[in-house]
């Protein structure tokens, strides 16, 4: 059993990481960190006190983020849940930009725990 988290360069990505660490600690499991940022995840950034496996992408050209996350979940059968940071978007925003989070939620082979920032913290 393990917890996976998709980490982006956004406040939602950082919240997802914090929430995934708390979930893994609560369950006493390891953490699969799927790095969707445009830089490698440094060891100093990885949470301590947990067994952490970091999957770094090699930049924008390394697969669609949705494909990257789904591929990693399919490769790591020990993962039994994914933590994902989300934010509210207008209907027009979703229509124009789409939603990576929504596509991941709909395609994920494991249950997804979504977390979002409190409106007062924006």
Tab-separated table of N, CA, C and O in Angstrom:
chain	number	residue	atom	x	y	z
A	1	UNK	N	0.850	-1.173	0.000
A	1	UNK	CA	0.000	0.000	0.000
A	1	UNK	C	0.897	1.238	0.000
A	1	UNK	O	1.915	1.294	0.661
A	2	UNK	N	0.481	2.237	-0.783
A	2	UNK	CA	1.249	3.459	-0.893
A	2	UNK	C	0.323	4.589	-1.341
A	2	UNK	O	-0.734	4.348	-1.899
A	3	UNK	N	0.746	5.821	-1.091
A	3	UNK	CA	0.000	7.012	-1.494
A	3	UNK	C	0.799	7.698	-2.586
A	3	UNK	O	2.007	7.854	-2.469
A	4	UNK	N	0.108	8.107	-3.657
A	4	UNK	CA	0.757	8.867	-4.723
A	4	UNK	C	0.264	10.302	-4.666
A	4	UNK	O	-0.851	10.572	-4.208
A	5	UNK	N	1.105	11.209	-5.136
A	5	UNK	CA	0.718	12.625	-5.214
A	5	UNK	C	1.286	13.207	-6.501
A	5	UNK	O	2.422	12.918	-6.869
A	6	UNK	N	0.458	13.992	-7.194
A	6	UNK	CA	0.904	14.727	-8.372
A	6	UNK	C	1.197	16.155	-7.925
A	6	UNK	O	0.308	16.857	-7.468
A	7	UNK	N	2.463	16.565	-8.029
A	7	UNK	CA	2.894	17.871	-7.524
A	7	UNK	C	3.146	18.816	-8.693
A	7	UNK	O	3.894	18.491	-9.607
A	8	UNK	N	2.504	19.987	-8.639
A	8	UNK	CA	2.683	21.013	-9.665
A	8	UNK	C	3.339	22.247	-9.046
A	8	UNK	O	3.480	22.342	-7.832
A	9	UNK	N	3.696	23.201	-9.914
A	9	UNK	CA	4.295	24.468	-9.465
A	9	UNK	C	3.225	25.472	-9.074
A	9	UNK	O	3.245	26.610	-9.521
A	10	UNK	N	2.300	25.078	-8.270
A	10	UNK	CA	1.204	25.969	-7.888
A	10	UNK	C	0.915	25.797	-6.407
A	10	UNK	O	1.350	24.812	-5.796
A	11	UNK	N	0.186	26.724	-5.822
A	11	UNK	CA	-0.211	26.538	-4.419
A	11	UNK	C	-1.013	25.248	-4.219
A	11	UNK	O	-0.878	24.571	-3.198
A	12	UNK	N	-1.815	24.881	-5.225
A	12	UNK	CA	-2.581	23.633	-5.132
A	12	UNK	C	-1.653	22.420	-5.126
A	12	UNK	O	-1.902	21.442	-4.426
A	13	UNK	N	-0.578	22.494	-5.884
A	13	UNK	CA	0.398	21.404	-5.907
A	13	UNK	C	1.094	21.229	-4.573
A	13	UNK	O	1.317	20.114	-4.099
A	14	UNK	N	1.442	22.347	-3.939
A	14	UNK	CA	2.084	22.287	-2.620
A	14	UNK	C	1.124	21.758	-1.564
A	14	UNK	O	1.500	20.996	-0.684
A	15	UNK	N	-0.146	22.179	-1.657
A	15	UNK	CA	-1.160	21.679	-0.726
A	15	UNK	C	-1.363	20.179	-0.919
A	15	UNK	O	-1.500	19.436	0.056
A	16	UNK	N	-1.351	19.728	-2.161
A	16	UNK	CA	-1.485	18.295	-2.435
A	16	UNK	C	-0.338	17.526	-1.791
A	16	UNK	O	-0.552	16.470	-1.186
A	17	UNK	N	0.882	18.060	-1.895
A	17	UNK	CA	2.035	17.396	-1.289
A	17	UNK	C	1.892	17.324	0.227
A	17	UNK	O	2.091	16.262	0.826
A	18	UNK	N	1.525	18.440	0.852
A	18	UNK	CA	1.339	18.447	2.310
A	18	UNK	C	0.265	17.438	2.728
A	18	UNK	O	0.434	16.700	3.704
A	19	UNK	N	-0.818	17.394	1.987
A	19	UNK	CA	-1.924	16.490	2.307
A	19	UNK	C	-1.528	15.028	2.091
A	19	UNK	O	-1.908	14.153	2.870
A	20	UNK	N	-0.759	14.758	1.045
A	20	UNK	CA	-0.312	13.391	0.769
A	20	UNK	C	0.651	12.904	1.845
A	20	UNK	O	0.599	11.747	2.258
A	21	UNK	N	1.531	13.780	2.304
A	21	UNK	CA	2.454	13.423	3.385
A	21	UNK	C	1.660	13.063	4.632
A	21	UNK	O	1.909	12.038	5.282
A	22	UNK	N	0.672	13.882	4.970
A	22	UNK	CA	-0.163	13.605	6.146
A	22	UNK	C	-0.911	12.285	5.983
A	22	UNK	O	-1.007	11.492	6.935
A	23	UNK	N	-1.418	12.025	4.785
A	23	UNK	CA	-2.144	10.770	4.517
A	23	UNK	C	-1.216	9.566	4.644
A	23	UNK	O	-1.557	8.561	5.262
A	24	UNK	N	-0.019	9.658	4.073
A	24	UNK	CA	0.942	8.553	4.152
A	24	UNK	C	1.379	8.309	5.592
A	24	UNK	O	1.510	7.164	6.027
A	25	UNK	N	1.604	9.381	6.345
A	25	UNK	CA	1.988	9.225	7.754
A	25	UNK	C	0.866	8.578	8.550
A	25	UNK	O	1.111	7.694	9.366
A	26	UNK	N	-0.364	8.999	8.303
A	26	UNK	CA	-1.513	8.438	9.012
A	26	UNK	C	-1.664	6.946	8.729
A	26	UNK	O	-1.974	6.165	9.621
A	27	UNK	N	-1.396	6.556	7.475
A	27	UNK	CA	-1.544	5.154	7.082
A	27	UNK	C	-0.272	4.337	7.307
A	27	UNK	O	-0.294	3.111	7.166
A	28	UNK	N	0.832	5.005	7.605
A	28	UNK	CA	2.103	4.307	7.798
A	28	UNK	C	2.624	3.689	6.508
A	28	UNK	O	3.152	2.578	6.517
A	29	UNK	N	2.483	4.420	5.383
A	29	UNK	CA	2.900	3.894	4.080
A	29	UNK	C	3.926	4.814	3.441
A	29	UNK	O	4.247	5.879	3.961
A	30	UNK	N	4.406	4.392	2.291
A	30	UNK	CA	5.337	5.201	1.518
A	30	UNK	C	4.605	6.198	0.640
A	30	UNK	O	3.369	6.204	0.567
A	31	UNK	N	5.391	7.029	-0.036
A	31	UNK	CA	4.836	8.091	-0.877
A	31	UNK	C	5.488	8.030	-2.250
A	31	UNK	O	6.714	7.987	-2.364
A	32	UNK	N	4.655	8.014	-3.292
A	32	UNK	CA	5.132	8.113	-4.668
A	32	UNK	C	4.870	9.542	-5.110
A	32	UNK	O	3.711	9.945	-5.235
A	33	UNK	N	5.915	10.311	-5.320
A	33	UNK	CA	5.802	11.714	-5.681
A	33	UNK	C	5.992	11.846	-7.185
A	33	UNK	O	7.080	11.592	-7.698
A	34	UNK	N	4.910	12.186	-7.894
A	34	UNK	CA	4.964	12.364	-9.339
A	34	UNK	C	5.145	13.857	-9.592
A	34	UNK	O	4.237	14.651	-9.368
A	35	UNK	N	6.329	14.220	-10.016
A	35	UNK	CA	6.709	15.617	-10.164
A	35	UNK	C	6.255	16.152	-11.520
A	35	UNK	O	6.790	15.785	-12.556
A	36	UNK	N	5.246	17.034	-11.500
A	36	UNK	CA	4.761	17.665	-12.723
A	36	UNK	C	5.293	19.079	-12.881
A	36	UNK	O	4.866	19.810	-13.773
A	37	UNK	N	6.226	19.476	-12.014
A	37	UNK	CA	6.843	20.798	-12.144
A	37	UNK	C	7.833	20.754	-13.306
A	37	UNK	O	8.117	19.691	-13.854
A	38	UNK	N	8.365	21.902	-13.663
A	38	UNK	CA	9.318	21.956	-14.764
A	38	UNK	C	10.767	21.903	-14.286
A	38	UNK	O	11.681	22.193	-15.038
A	39	UNK	N	10.982	21.538	-13.016
A	39	UNK	CA	12.335	21.354	-12.489
A	39	UNK	C	12.370	20.035	-11.722
A	39	UNK	O	11.346	19.531	-11.290
A	40	UNK	N	13.567	19.452	-11.615
A	40	UNK	CA	13.698	18.223	-10.837
A	40	UNK	C	13.419	18.511	-9.376
A	40	UNK	O	13.763	19.577	-8.870
A	41	UNK	N	12.820	17.574	-8.723
A	41	UNK	CA	12.526	17.707	-7.308
A	41	UNK	C	13.802	17.424	-6.538
A	41	UNK	O	14.353	16.328	-6.619
A	42	UNK	N	14.298	18.408	-5.818
A	42	UNK	CA	15.541	18.251	-5.055
A	42	UNK	C	15.280	17.413	-3.809
A	42	UNK	O	14.180	17.400	-3.274
A	43	UNK	N	16.314	16.712	-3.360
A	43	UNK	CA	16.184	15.902	-2.147
A	43	UNK	C	15.714	16.725	-0.958
A	43	UNK	O	14.951	16.259	-0.127
A	44	UNK	N	16.178	17.970	-0.883
A	44	UNK	CA	15.794	18.833	0.236
A	44	UNK	C	14.295	19.135	0.223
A	44	UNK	O	13.708	19.419	1.261
A	45	UNK	N	13.661	19.079	-0.960
A	45	UNK	CA	12.228	19.336	-1.069
A	45	UNK	C	11.389	18.127	-0.691
A	45	UNK	O	10.216	18.273	-0.380
A	46	UNK	N	11.975	16.946	-0.750
A	46	UNK	CA	11.233	15.718	-0.438
A	46	UNK	C	10.961	15.649	1.059
A	46	UNK	O	11.803	16.028	1.876
A	47	UNK	N	9.776	15.209	1.423
A	47	UNK	CA	9.442	15.118	2.849
A	47	UNK	C	10.326	14.104	3.565
A	47	UNK	O	10.681	13.071	2.997
A	48	UNK	N	10.683	14.414	4.799
A	48	UNK	CA	11.515	13.492	5.570
A	48	UNK	C	10.626	12.607	6.441
A	48	UNK	O	9.469	12.929	6.697
A	49	UNK	N	11.171	11.500	6.874
A	49	UNK	CA	10.436	10.603	7.759
A	49	UNK	C	9.549	9.618	7.028
A	49	UNK	O	8.842	8.838	7.660
A	50	UNK	N	9.570	9.642	5.693
A	50	UNK	CA	8.775	8.714	4.890
A	50	UNK	C	9.663	8.080	3.835
A	50	UNK	O	10.658	8.672	3.412
A	51	UNK	N	9.276	6.904	3.389
A	51	UNK	CA	9.940	6.326	2.223
A	51	UNK	C	9.320	7.004	1.004
A	51	UNK	O	8.129	6.860	0.729
A	52	UNK	N	10.124	7.804	0.296
A	52	UNK	CA	9.613	8.595	-0.825
A	52	UNK	C	10.299	8.158	-2.110
A	52	UNK	O	11.520	8.085	-2.178
A	53	UNK	N	9.489	7.886	-3.125
A	53	UNK	CA	9.991	7.625	-4.466
A	53	UNK	C	9.593	8.814	-5.323
A	53	UNK	O	8.411	9.150	-5.406
A	54	UNK	N	10.580	9.476	-5.936
A	54	UNK	CA	10.311	10.658	-6.754
A	54	UNK	C	10.414	10.279	-8.224
A	54	UNK	O	11.401	9.691	-8.654
A	55	UNK	N	9.369	10.622	-8.978
A	55	UNK	CA	9.365	10.431	-10.425
A	55	UNK	C	9.448	11.819	-11.045
A	55	UNK	O	8.498	12.595	-10.980
A	56	UNK	N	10.606	12.151	-11.618
A	56	UNK	CA	10.794	13.445	-12.272
A	56	UNK	C	10.540	13.307	-13.765
A	56	UNK	O	10.945	12.326	-14.376
A	57	UNK	N	9.859	14.286	-14.333
A	57	UNK	CA	9.701	14.349	-15.784
A	57	UNK	C	10.864	15.150	-16.340
A	57	UNK	O	11.531	15.870	-15.617
A	58	UNK	N	11.078	15.050	-17.645
A	58	UNK	CA	12.212	15.773	-18.230
A	58	UNK	C	11.777	17.017	-18.995
A	58	UNK	O	12.352	17.345	-20.017
A	59	UNK	N	10.766	17.702	-18.498
A	59	UNK	CA	10.334	18.955	-19.114
A	59	UNK	C	9.020	18.823	-19.845
A	59	UNK	O	8.359	17.792	-19.822
A	60	UNK	N	8.627	19.898	-20.514
A	60	UNK	CA	7.326	19.960	-21.201
A	60	UNK	C	7.149	18.853	-22.231
A	60	UNK	O	6.045	18.388	-22.467
A	61	UNK	N	8.212	18.440	-22.875
A	61	UNK	CA	8.121	17.430	-23.928
A	61	UNK	C	7.924	16.011	-23.422
A	61	UNK	O	7.702	15.097	-24.205
A	62	UNK	N	8.019	15.809	-22.131
A	62	UNK	CA	7.900	14.471	-21.552
A	62	UNK	C	6.431	14.161	-21.247
A	62	UNK	O	5.994	14.262	-20.114
A	63	UNK	N	5.685	13.812	-22.247
A	63	UNK	CA	4.284	13.375	-22.138
A	63	UNK	C	3.357	14.453	-21.594
A	63	UNK	O	3.743	15.348	-20.867
A	64	UNK	N	2.123	14.306	-21.934
A	64	UNK	CA	1.044	15.105	-21.366
A	64	UNK	C	1.000	14.808	-19.862
A	64	UNK	O	1.198	13.655	-19.460
A	65	UNK	N	0.766	15.799	-19.002
A	65	UNK	CA	0.749	15.541	-17.558
A	65	UNK	C	-0.254	14.456	-17.155
A	65	UNK	O	0.018	13.651	-16.266
A	66	UNK	N	-1.395	14.418	-17.814
A	66	UNK	CA	-2.393	13.391	-17.492
A	66	UNK	C	-1.842	12.010	-17.808
A	66	UNK	O	-1.906	11.090	-16.985
A	67	UNK	N	-1.259	11.859	-18.986
A	67	UNK	CA	-0.670	10.583	-19.383
A	67	UNK	C	0.452	10.190	-18.436
A	67	UNK	O	0.568	9.026	-18.045
A	68	UNK	N	1.274	11.160	-18.042
A	68	UNK	CA	2.382	10.880	-17.126
A	68	UNK	C	1.867	10.320	-15.805
A	68	UNK	O	2.384	9.317	-15.300
A	69	UNK	N	0.843	10.945	-15.239
A	69	UNK	CA	0.301	10.486	-13.949
A	69	UNK	C	-0.331	9.112	-14.097
A	69	UNK	O	-0.056	8.196	-13.307
A	70	UNK	N	-1.170	8.924	-15.112
A	70	UNK	CA	-1.852	7.637	-15.300
A	70	UNK	C	-0.838	6.530	-15.565
A	70	UNK	O	-0.957	5.428	-15.018
A	71	UNK	N	0.181	6.791	-16.387
A	71	UNK	CA	1.234	5.796	-16.642
A	71	UNK	C	1.916	5.365	-15.347
A	71	UNK	O	2.141	4.172	-15.113
A	72	UNK	N	2.260	6.332	-14.497
A	72	UNK	CA	2.938	6.002	-13.237
A	72	UNK	C	2.024	5.212	-12.302
A	72	UNK	O	2.470	4.276	-11.628
A	73	UNK	N	0.748	5.575	-12.248
A	73	UNK	CA	-0.189	4.823	-11.402
A	73	UNK	C	-0.324	3.385	-11.897
A	73	UNK	O	-0.397	2.451	-11.087
A	74	UNK	N	-0.340	3.202	-13.202
A	74	UNK	CA	-0.434	1.849	-13.758
A	74	UNK	C	0.833	1.042	-13.521
A	74	UNK	O	0.781	-0.175	-13.352
A	75	UNK	N	1.993	1.708	-13.515
A	75	UNK	CA	3.266	1.016	-13.277
A	75	UNK	C	3.483	0.656	-11.814
A	75	UNK	O	4.213	-0.283	-11.511
A	76	UNK	N	2.899	1.403	-10.908
A	76	UNK	CA	3.112	1.206	-9.477
A	76	UNK	C	1.845	0.638	-8.845
A	76	UNK	O	1.026	1.363	-8.293
A	77	UNK	N	1.727	-0.681	-8.894
A	77	UNK	CA	0.515	-1.350	-8.407
A	77	UNK	C	0.342	-1.245	-6.895
A	77	UNK	O	-0.741	-1.503	-6.382
A	78	UNK	N	1.402	-0.844	-6.187
A	78	UNK	CA	1.297	-0.706	-4.733
A	78	UNK	C	0.509	0.542	-4.326
A	78	UNK	O	0.074	0.668	-3.179
A	79	UNK	N	0.308	1.463	-5.254
A	79	UNK	CA	-0.424	2.696	-4.952
A	79	UNK	C	-1.910	2.384	-4.853
A	79	UNK	O	-2.482	1.763	-5.743
A	80	UNK	N	-2.508	2.809	-3.738
A	80	UNK	CA	-3.947	2.567	-3.577
A	80	UNK	C	-4.765	3.846	-3.502
A	80	UNK	O	-5.978	3.794	-3.356
A	81	UNK	N	-4.111	5.016	-3.602
A	81	UNK	CA	-4.833	6.290	-3.694
A	81	UNK	C	-3.909	7.373	-4.211
A	81	UNK	O	-2.697	7.297	-4.055
A	82	UNK	N	-4.531	8.370	-4.846
A	82	UNK	CA	-3.813	9.504	-5.403
A	82	UNK	C	-4.333	10.770	-4.749
A	82	UNK	O	-5.544	10.945	-4.602
A	83	UNK	N	-3.424	11.657	-4.354
A	83	UNK	CA	-3.803	12.961	-3.806
A	83	UNK	C	-3.521	14.000	-4.885
A	83	UNK	O	-2.446	14.015	-5.490
A	84	UNK	N	-4.516	14.860	-5.113
A	84	UNK	CA	-4.434	15.817	-6.202
A	84	UNK	C	-4.989	17.162	-5.741
A	84	UNK	O	-6.065	17.221	-5.161
A	85	UNK	N	-4.247	18.233	-5.981
A	85	UNK	CA	-4.713	19.577	-5.656
A	85	UNK	C	-5.575	20.115	-6.788
A	85	UNK	O	-5.242	19.950	-7.963
A	86	UNK	N	-6.685	20.732	-6.437
A	86	UNK	CA	-7.598	21.274	-7.448
A	86	UNK	C	-7.940	22.718	-7.114
A	86	UNK	O	-7.778	23.163	-5.979
A	87	UNK	N	-8.446	23.426	-8.109
A	87	UNK	CA	-8.935	24.785	-7.891
A	87	UNK	C	-10.206	24.961	-8.707
A	87	UNK	O	-10.414	24.289	-9.713
A	88	UNK	N	-11.022	25.877	-8.255
A	88	UNK	CA	-12.278	26.142	-8.948
A	88	UNK	C	-11.996	26.919	-10.227
A	88	UNK	O	-11.127	27.788	-10.251
A	89	UNK	N	-12.712	26.568	-11.265
A	89	UNK	CA	-12.624	27.286	-12.536
A	89	UNK	C	-14.026	27.572	-13.021
A	89	UNK	O	-14.947	26.791	-12.785
A	90	UNK	N	-14.170	28.654	-13.738
A	90	UNK	CA	-15.472	28.963	-14.326
A	90	UNK	C	-15.749	27.982	-15.469
A	90	UNK	O	-14.843	27.314	-15.968
A	91	UNK	N	-16.991	27.926	-15.904
A	91	UNK	CA	-17.330	27.053	-17.030
A	91	UNK	C	-16.557	27.447	-18.278
A	91	UNK	O	-16.097	26.596	-19.028
A	92	UNK	N	-16.414	28.754	-18.489
A	92	UNK	CA	-15.678	29.235	-19.657
A	92	UNK	C	-14.206	28.841	-19.544
A	92	UNK	O	-13.592	28.397	-20.519
A	93	UNK	N	-13.636	28.979	-18.350
A	93	UNK	CA	-12.245	28.586	-18.130
A	93	UNK	C	-12.014	27.123	-18.429
A	93	UNK	O	-11.025	26.740	-19.049
A	94	UNK	N	-12.944	26.276	-17.999
A	94	UNK	CA	-12.834	24.847	-18.286
A	94	UNK	C	-12.965	24.573	-19.778
A	94	UNK	O	-12.257	23.730	-20.330
A	95	UNK	N	-13.867	25.286	-20.424
A	95	UNK	CA	-14.087	25.092	-21.852
A	95	UNK	C	-12.856	25.479	-22.654
A	95	UNK	O	-12.421	24.753	-23.542
A	96	UNK	N	-12.261	26.617	-22.316
A	96	UNK	CA	-11.110	27.110	-23.072
A	96	UNK	C	-9.832	26.358	-22.723
A	96	UNK	O	-9.084	25.933	-23.590
A	97	UNK	N	-9.571	26.204	-21.431
A	97	UNK	CA	-8.307	25.622	-20.986
A	97	UNK	C	-8.379	24.134	-20.689
A	97	UNK	O	-7.354	23.471	-20.607
A	98	UNK	N	-9.573	23.612	-20.475
A	98	UNK	CA	-9.688	22.226	-20.061
A	98	UNK	C	-9.280	22.101	-18.606
A	98	UNK	O	-9.007	23.086	-17.935
A	99	UNK	N	-9.253	20.904	-18.111
A	99	UNK	CA	-8.866	20.699	-16.731
A	99	UNK	C	-8.045	19.421	-16.616
A	99	UNK	O	-8.564	18.322	-16.792
A	100	UNK	N	-6.764	19.603	-16.360
A	100	UNK	CA	-5.883	18.449	-16.172
A	100	UNK	C	-6.384	17.617	-15.002
A	100	UNK	O	-6.472	16.387	-15.085
A	101	UNK	N	-6.749	18.279	-13.910
A	101	UNK	CA	-7.224	17.555	-12.723
A	101	UNK	C	-8.456	16.718	-13.053
A	101	UNK	O	-8.549	15.552	-12.655
A	102	UNK	N	-9.389	17.293	-13.783
A	102	UNK	CA	-10.605	16.556	-14.129
A	102	UNK	C	-10.280	15.339	-14.979
A	102	UNK	O	-10.822	14.255	-14.759
A	103	UNK	N	-9.388	15.480	-15.932
A	103	UNK	CA	-9.000	14.340	-16.776
A	103	UNK	C	-8.314	13.257	-15.956
A	103	UNK	O	-8.546	12.072	-16.183
A	104	UNK	N	-7.480	13.648	-14.982
A	104	UNK	CA	-6.825	12.656	-14.124
A	104	UNK	C	-7.868	11.936	-13.274
A	104	UNK	O	-7.848	10.708	-13.162
A	105	UNK	N	-8.781	12.696	-12.674
A	105	UNK	CA	-9.812	12.098	-11.820
A	105	UNK	C	-10.619	11.064	-12.604
A	105	UNK	O	-10.890	9.967	-12.112
A	106	UNK	N	-10.994	11.408	-13.825
A	106	UNK	CA	-11.827	10.505	-14.627
A	106	UNK	C	-11.082	9.276	-15.131
A	106	UNK	O	-11.689	8.232	-15.350
A	107	UNK	N	-9.766	9.363	-15.301
A	107	UNK	CA	-8.983	8.237	-15.841
A	107	UNK	C	-8.216	7.442	-14.784
A	107	UNK	O	-7.670	6.389	-15.095
A	108	UNK	N	-8.167	7.918	-13.561
A	108	UNK	CA	-7.347	7.278	-12.532
A	108	UNK	C	-7.811	5.850	-12.234
A	108	UNK	O	-8.995	5.607	-12.019
A	109	UNK	N	-6.846	4.913	-12.177
A	109	UNK	CA	-7.195	3.531	-11.827
A	109	UNK	C	-7.349	3.325	-10.311
A	109	UNK	O	-7.717	2.240	-9.877
A	110	UNK	N	-7.060	4.360	-9.527
A	110	UNK	CA	-7.184	4.276	-8.062
A	110	UNK	C	-8.052	5.441	-7.578
A	110	UNK	O	-8.199	6.445	-8.277
A	111	UNK	N	-8.618	5.337	-6.374
A	111	UNK	CA	-9.397	6.453	-5.837
A	111	UNK	C	-8.536	7.715	-5.721
A	111	UNK	O	-7.335	7.643	-5.458
A	112	UNK	N	-9.175	8.874	-5.916
A	112	UNK	CA	-8.479	10.159	-5.883
A	112	UNK	C	-9.015	11.000	-4.729
A	112	UNK	O	-10.219	11.196	-4.606
A	113	UNK	N	-8.099	11.459	-3.895
A	113	UNK	CA	-8.426	12.393	-2.818
A	113	UNK	C	-8.063	13.781	-3.333
A	113	UNK	O	-6.891	14.055	-3.596
A	114	UNK	N	-9.067	14.639	-3.536
A	114	UNK	CA	-8.786	15.992	-4.010
A	114	UNK	C	-8.776	16.947	-2.832
A	114	UNK	O	-9.565	16.816	-1.905
A	115	UNK	N	-7.858	17.900	-2.894
A	115	UNK	CA	-7.755	18.931	-1.856
A	115	UNK	C	-7.730	20.278	-2.551
A	115	UNK	O	-7.205	20.428	-3.640
A	116	UNK	N	-8.346	21.263	-1.920
A	116	UNK	CA	-8.302	22.614	-2.477
A	116	UNK	C	-8.058	23.600	-1.356
A	116	UNK	O	-8.392	23.340	-0.196
A	117	UNK	N	-7.481	24.729	-1.756
A	117	UNK	CA	-7.189	25.764	-0.774
A	117	UNK	C	-8.469	26.374	-0.258
A	117	UNK	O	-9.453	26.506	-0.984
A	118	UNK	N	-8.435	26.787	0.977
A	118	UNK	CA	-9.537	27.506	1.589
A	118	UNK	C	-9.689	28.851	0.886
A	118	UNK	O	-8.697	29.535	0.631
A	119	UNK	N	-10.902	29.246	0.587
A	119	UNK	CA	-11.149	30.507	-0.129
A	119	UNK	C	-10.574	31.717	0.606
A	119	UNK	O	-10.200	32.705	-0.017
A	120	UNK	N	-10.487	31.647	1.924
A	120	UNK	CA	-9.966	32.784	2.682
A	120	UNK	C	-8.458	32.907	2.557
A	120	UNK	O	-7.908	33.960	2.846
A	121	UNK	N	-7.763	31.866	2.120
A	121	UNK	CA	-6.301	31.892	1.993
A	121	UNK	C	-5.859	32.378	0.624
A	121	UNK	O	-4.684	32.477	0.358
A	122	UNK	N	-6.777	32.656	-0.268
A	122	UNK	CA	-6.414	33.101	-1.633
A	122	UNK	C	-6.019	34.514	-1.544
A	122	UNK	O	-5.492	35.261	-1.985
